[in-house]
Amino acid sequence: MPQSASTTTPTTSPARLMDGTALARRIVETTAERAAAFTARTGTSPCLATVLVGEDPASVTYVRMKQNRCRKAGIVSRHVALPAETTTAELVHTLTALSTDPAVHGILLQHPMGEHIDERAAFEAIAPEKDVDGVTLSSYAAMSFGLPGFQSCTPGGIMRLLDAYDVDPAGSRAVVVGRSAILGKPVGMLLLARDATVTYCHSRTKDLGAVVREADIVVAAVGRPELIRGEDIKPGAVVIDAGYNPGNVGDVHFASAVERAGLITPVPGGVGPMTIATLMEQTVTGAERQLGL
Ligand code: NAP
């Protein structure tokens, strides 16, 4: 029976860890079984197209990780590498072609891209039914209205973690620190759709600590190492640290937060692995939907 985060018992013992690595492994295994069934039934494998503009080392690494995970999940990956000087029009042309290619079931446009590219125009060239990374306006609207569609992968992964640890957001006070289009905003919408009372914090929020202290569920999505301190965690709260900063450091000060939280995600090994697992799962879902399975 899921527990409501708002009724989580205050605790003075260290928090339980939310093991994203193990959960992600189980999701990828199940996804691989579904991909194999899809291939047996249709004679073609689910296919994720990855599109990379330029050669930013971090982006190259992220795309390679996603391709490797595709292989494990029985998903074909088709990589499109474009030069750094690619224009918005050229990128839109590439994405439109992938959107209409029946052999491609999901599209991942690695971002951030060069500053000369109109990122929104590029994302919107991805057909909503292939938007398995959940970056289009259509996907955002689906998340906001609770309609079928794809979730942004990190927010979707966070919701899966909450479910796996029987945290029911209904009626709880959720505080999301960060309001980016790919992380903070959509995770707040998904929590709202599950009947949490959601507060967003950002760089202009006054007395961040006081707001965080009210939270039954804290989602840290800031990109500021160890910004959220243990003294601001309500005893027994669920702490989700989506931050990933140099040196494998999250946005939460883990050593102090673990002493007060009820459940907490480690960094690494919490939210991070869930992002790619969600991408894999949504790619197979996209393939199944496109073939009417
Ligand atoms: P982002 O686009 O830079 O957004 C950061 C947000 O934090 C903004 O809304 C900003 O407010 C807010 N903020 C900045 N400083 C703040 C402060 N001192 N107090 C309160 N709010 C503050 O970052 P992002 O792309 O959402 O990423 C956030 C973190 O998640 C990063 O560490 C990133 O590496 C990580 N991440 C992890 C994954 C994963 O797979 N695990 C995926 C994506 C991102 P304003 O809006 O006012 O500027």
XYZ file of C-alpha atoms and ligand atoms in Angstrom:
341
model
C 0.000 0.000 0.000
C 1.673 3.281 -1.047
C 2.389 5.643 1.812
C 1.554 9.310 1.525
C 4.708 11.388 1.722
C 2.781 13.837 3.913
C 2.276 11.167 6.536
C 5.836 9.882 6.476
C 6.905 9.242 10.069
C 9.518 11.684 11.322
C 12.789 9.874 11.745
C 16.054 10.469 13.485
C 17.823 7.443 11.994
C 19.615 7.809 8.641
C 17.436 7.718 5.533
C 16.895 4.705 3.314
C 18.646 5.078 -0.015
C 16.588 5.036 -3.215
C 18.625 2.785 -5.479
C 18.213 4.147 -8.996
C 20.880 1.848 -10.411
C 19.018 -1.329 -9.434
C 15.618 0.013 -10.503
C 17.003 1.233 -13.841
C 18.525 -2.210 -14.446
C 15.146 -3.855 -13.882
C 13.447 -1.366 -16.223
C 16.033 -1.977 -18.960
C 15.611 -5.756 -18.543
C 11.836 -5.496 -18.920
C 12.306 -3.118 -21.846
C 14.629 -5.639 -23.519
C 11.949 -8.328 -23.196
C 9.382 -6.004 -24.780
C 11.850 -5.060 -27.561
C 12.481 -8.756 -28.289
C 8.737 -9.422 -28.453
C 8.321 -6.423 -30.790
C 11.090 -7.714 -33.055
C 9.649 -11.248 -33.114
C 6.227 -9.894 -33.995
C 7.140 -7.255 -36.578
C 10.447 -8.476 -38.026
C 11.971 -5.085 -37.237
C 13.606 -3.743 -34.081
C 12.655 -0.609 -32.162
C 14.960 2.165 -33.389
C 16.177 5.288 -31.592
C 17.793 7.991 -33.720
C 20.358 10.067 -31.833
C 21.250 13.449 -33.278
C 24.341 15.324 -32.155
C 25.418 18.738 -33.368
C 29.158 19.360 -32.915
C 31.604 17.428 -30.770
C 31.175 18.710 -27.235
C 32.967 16.003 -25.193
C 30.238 15.700 -22.539
C 27.521 15.400 -25.207
C 29.578 12.806 -27.124
C 29.857 10.773 -23.894
C 26.126 11.072 -23.118
C 25.161 9.941 -26.625
C 27.594 7.026 -26.437
C 26.093 5.939 -23.085
C 22.613 6.024 -24.606
C 23.753 3.994 -27.633
C 25.357 1.382 -25.360
C 22.206 1.093 -23.302
C 20.167 0.744 -26.517
C 22.287 -2.256 -27.419
C 21.556 -3.852 -24.022
C 17.849 -3.251 -24.493
C 17.636 -4.692 -28.015
C 17.009 -1.259 -29.527
C 18.745 -0.303 -32.757
C 20.410 3.099 -32.568
C 20.934 5.205 -35.629
C 23.391 8.012 -35.052
C 23.349 11.268 -36.998
C 26.454 13.405 -36.340
C 26.200 16.939 -37.665
C 29.016 19.519 -37.813
C 29.062 22.311 -35.203
C 28.245 24.910 -37.890
C 24.925 23.224 -38.805
C 22.192 25.849 -39.113
C 18.764 25.673 -37.480
C 17.197 25.111 -40.927
C 19.534 22.182 -41.677
C 18.879 20.642 -38.268
C 15.127 21.052 -38.675
C 15.401 19.375 -42.089
C 17.250 16.377 -40.553
C 14.748 16.028 -37.711
C 11.773 16.309 -40.054
C 13.210 13.521 -42.224
C 13.671 11.279 -39.151
C 10.164 12.145 -38.005
C 8.705 10.816 -41.241
C 10.993 7.760 -41.535
C 8.919 4.707 -40.580
C 12.041 2.770 -39.546
C 12.735 5.305 -36.762
C 10.530 5.072 -33.664
C 12.170 7.566 -31.323
C 14.340 10.655 -31.725
C 16.833 12.045 -29.242
C 18.315 15.451 -30.007
C 21.261 15.856 -27.647
C 21.323 19.276 -26.006
C 22.542 21.862 -25.248
C 23.366 22.757 -28.845
C 25.398 25.662 -30.185
C 24.069 29.098 -29.272
C 23.403 29.905 -32.941
C 20.713 27.196 -33.030
C 17.094 27.968 -32.223
C 16.648 25.093 -29.789
C 12.855 25.366 -29.601
C 12.503 25.301 -33.395
C 14.695 22.192 -33.496
C 12.748 20.381 -30.767
C 9.442 21.183 -32.438
C 10.638 19.458 -35.633
C 10.441 16.165 -33.712
C 7.104 14.438 -34.307
C 5.277 14.145 -30.937
C 4.815 10.391 -31.414
C 8.616 10.027 -31.671
C 9.464 12.485 -28.886
C 10.737 9.785 -26.526
C 12.945 12.332 -24.703
C 9.867 14.438 -23.890
C 11.181 17.790 -25.136
C 8.396 19.095 -27.371
C 5.602 21.478 -26.411
C 3.182 18.665 -27.152
C 4.866 16.362 -24.614
C 4.950 19.150 -22.043
C 1.240 19.757 -22.528
C 0.542 16.041 -22.178
C 2.473 15.974 -18.879
C 0.635 19.088 -17.684
C -2.824 17.827 -18.598
C -2.194 14.248 -17.511
C -2.762 12.999 -21.076
C -1.024 10.061 -22.761
C 2.303 11.120 -24.223
C 5.973 10.948 -23.444
C 7.502 12.300 -20.269
C 10.731 14.237 -20.075
C 13.115 11.437 -19.149
C 14.567 12.706 -15.879
C 11.165 13.763 -14.462
C 9.635 10.486 -15.658
C 12.484 8.590 -13.983
C 11.932 10.501 -10.739
C 8.242 9.533 -10.698
C 9.206 5.884 -11.249
C 11.592 6.072 -8.294
C 8.848 7.501 -6.067
C 6.490 4.715 -7.141
C 9.120 2.022 -6.601
C 9.597 3.196 -3.015
C 5.833 3.448 -2.393
C 5.828 7.213 -2.042
C 2.378 8.508 -2.914
C 2.619 12.235 -3.702
C -1.133 12.786 -3.162
C -1.751 15.422 -0.511
C 1.932 15.963 0.168
C 3.761 19.254 -0.041
C 6.328 18.967 -2.851
C 9.009 21.592 -3.317
C 10.871 21.622 -6.630
C 14.038 23.686 -6.618
C 14.715 24.651 -10.239
C 12.361 25.472 -13.106
C 14.137 24.394 -16.276
C 12.015 23.219 -19.198
C 13.513 19.708 -19.171
C 13.587 19.061 -15.451
C 12.147 21.406 -12.846
C 8.944 22.483 -14.586
C 7.883 19.054 -15.880
C 8.632 17.207 -12.638
C 6.445 19.732 -10.848
C 3.652 19.131 -13.369
C 3.918 15.363 -12.911
C 3.756 15.757 -9.127
C 0.744 18.053 -9.490
C -0.947 15.478 -11.726
C -0.482 13.042 -8.841
C -2.199 15.476 -6.438
C 0.814 16.906 -4.642
C 0.704 20.554 -3.618
C 3.645 21.872 -5.588
C 5.865 24.883 -4.950
C 8.561 25.889 -7.419
C 11.713 27.633 -6.240
C 14.303 29.340 -8.429
C 17.134 31.840 -8.326
C 14.802 34.659 -7.234
C 13.136 32.728 -4.411
C 13.493 34.471 -1.073
C 14.520 32.364 1.928
C 14.839 29.103 0.036
C 15.604 27.208 3.237
C 12.255 28.186 4.800
C 10.353 26.876 1.757
C 12.336 23.640 1.623
C 11.720 23.048 5.337
C 7.986 22.745 4.567
C 8.486 19.966 2.041
C 7.400 16.344 2.374
C 9.072 15.758 -1.015
C 12.056 17.843 -2.125
C 13.283 17.688 -5.710
C 16.616 19.420 -6.166
C 17.190 20.355 -9.808
C 19.464 23.338 -9.580
C 23.005 22.600 -10.752
C 24.536 24.168 -7.622
C 26.672 21.709 -5.641
C 25.234 20.883 -2.204
C 22.932 23.927 -2.157
C 20.253 22.133 -0.119
C 21.517 21.445 3.400
C 20.402 18.868 5.906
C 19.178 21.489 8.377
C 16.535 22.499 5.816
C 15.176 18.970 5.370
C 11.982 18.220 7.280
C 12.532 15.050 9.331
C 11.274 12.051 7.363
C 11.038 13.915 4.032
C 11.706 12.265 0.681
C 14.739 13.905 -0.941
C 15.303 13.514 -4.668
C 18.608 14.918 -5.846
C 18.611 15.340 -9.628
C 21.735 17.477 -9.548
C 24.889 16.222 -11.153
C 27.862 18.490 -10.684
C 31.594 18.008 -11.301
C 33.114 15.512 -8.883
C 29.946 13.392 -8.673
C 28.334 15.886 -6.315
C 24.598 16.504 -6.206
C 22.573 19.610 -5.391
C 21.903 18.268 -1.884
C 24.495 18.089 0.881
C 24.157 14.349 1.239
C 26.008 13.784 4.545
C 23.711 16.142 6.473
C 20.499 15.425 4.527
C 20.763 11.644 4.987
C 20.536 12.157 8.764
C 17.105 13.809 8.520
C 15.412 12.446 5.402
C 13.216 9.351 5.335
C 14.287 8.418 1.813
C 17.051 9.965 -0.264
C 18.655 9.396 -3.665
C 22.440 9.044 -3.727
C 24.582 10.822 -6.332
C 25.617 8.986 -8.379
C 23.272 6.010 -8.528
C 19.951 7.712 -7.827
C 18.226 9.810 -10.481
C 20.959 9.566 -13.141
C 20.472 5.936 -14.248
C 16.699 6.426 -14.302
C 16.957 9.009 -17.082
C 18.428 6.618 -19.648
C 16.186 3.754 -18.511
C 13.137 5.969 -19.124
C 14.460 6.864 -22.581
C 14.824 3.165 -23.444
C 11.379 2.314 -22.117
C 9.706 5.186 -23.970
C 11.457 4.231 -27.224
C 9.932 0.760 -27.107
C 6.571 2.237 -26.117
C 6.826 4.569 -29.125
C 7.606 1.668 -31.450
C 4.659 -0.329 -30.116
C 2.269 2.609 -30.449
C 3.415 3.447 -33.979
C 2.750 -0.104 -35.109
C -0.528 -0.220 -33.229
C 0.620 -2.987 -30.845
P 19.289 24.737 -15.473
O 18.599 24.763 -16.778
O 20.574 25.486 -15.303
O 18.251 25.262 -14.367
C 18.662 25.481 -13.050
C 17.492 26.010 -12.248
O 17.943 26.216 -10.923
C 16.953 27.340 -12.753
O 15.554 27.312 -12.730
C 17.502 28.359 -11.761
O 16.641 29.440 -11.525
C 17.589 27.528 -10.503
N 18.608 28.064 -9.591
C 19.879 28.407 -9.891
N 20.492 28.848 -8.784
C 19.612 28.785 -7.779
C 19.656 29.110 -6.399
N 20.780 29.576 -5.832
N 18.550 28.924 -5.657
C 17.415 28.435 -6.207
N 17.308 28.098 -7.521
C 18.401 28.285 -8.289
O 19.615 23.252 -14.993
P 18.890 21.850 -15.365
O 19.203 21.494 -16.766
O 17.486 21.845 -14.896
O 19.748 20.891 -14.425
C 19.733 21.008 -13.017
C 20.678 19.961 -12.427
O 20.204 18.669 -12.784
C 22.107 20.021 -12.959
O 22.987 19.626 -11.907
C 22.142 18.980 -14.043
O 23.438 18.430 -14.243
C 21.215 17.952 -13.472
N 20.577 17.096 -14.477
C 20.660 15.754 -14.276
C 20.057 14.908 -15.184
C 20.147 13.440 -14.933
O 19.941 12.658 -15.825
N 20.454 13.037 -13.705
C 19.374 15.394 -16.292
C 19.281 16.769 -16.464
C 19.893 17.615 -15.545
P 16.241 30.535 -12.663
O 15.206 29.866 -13.517
O 15.716 31.676 -11.871
O 17.514 30.842 -13.403
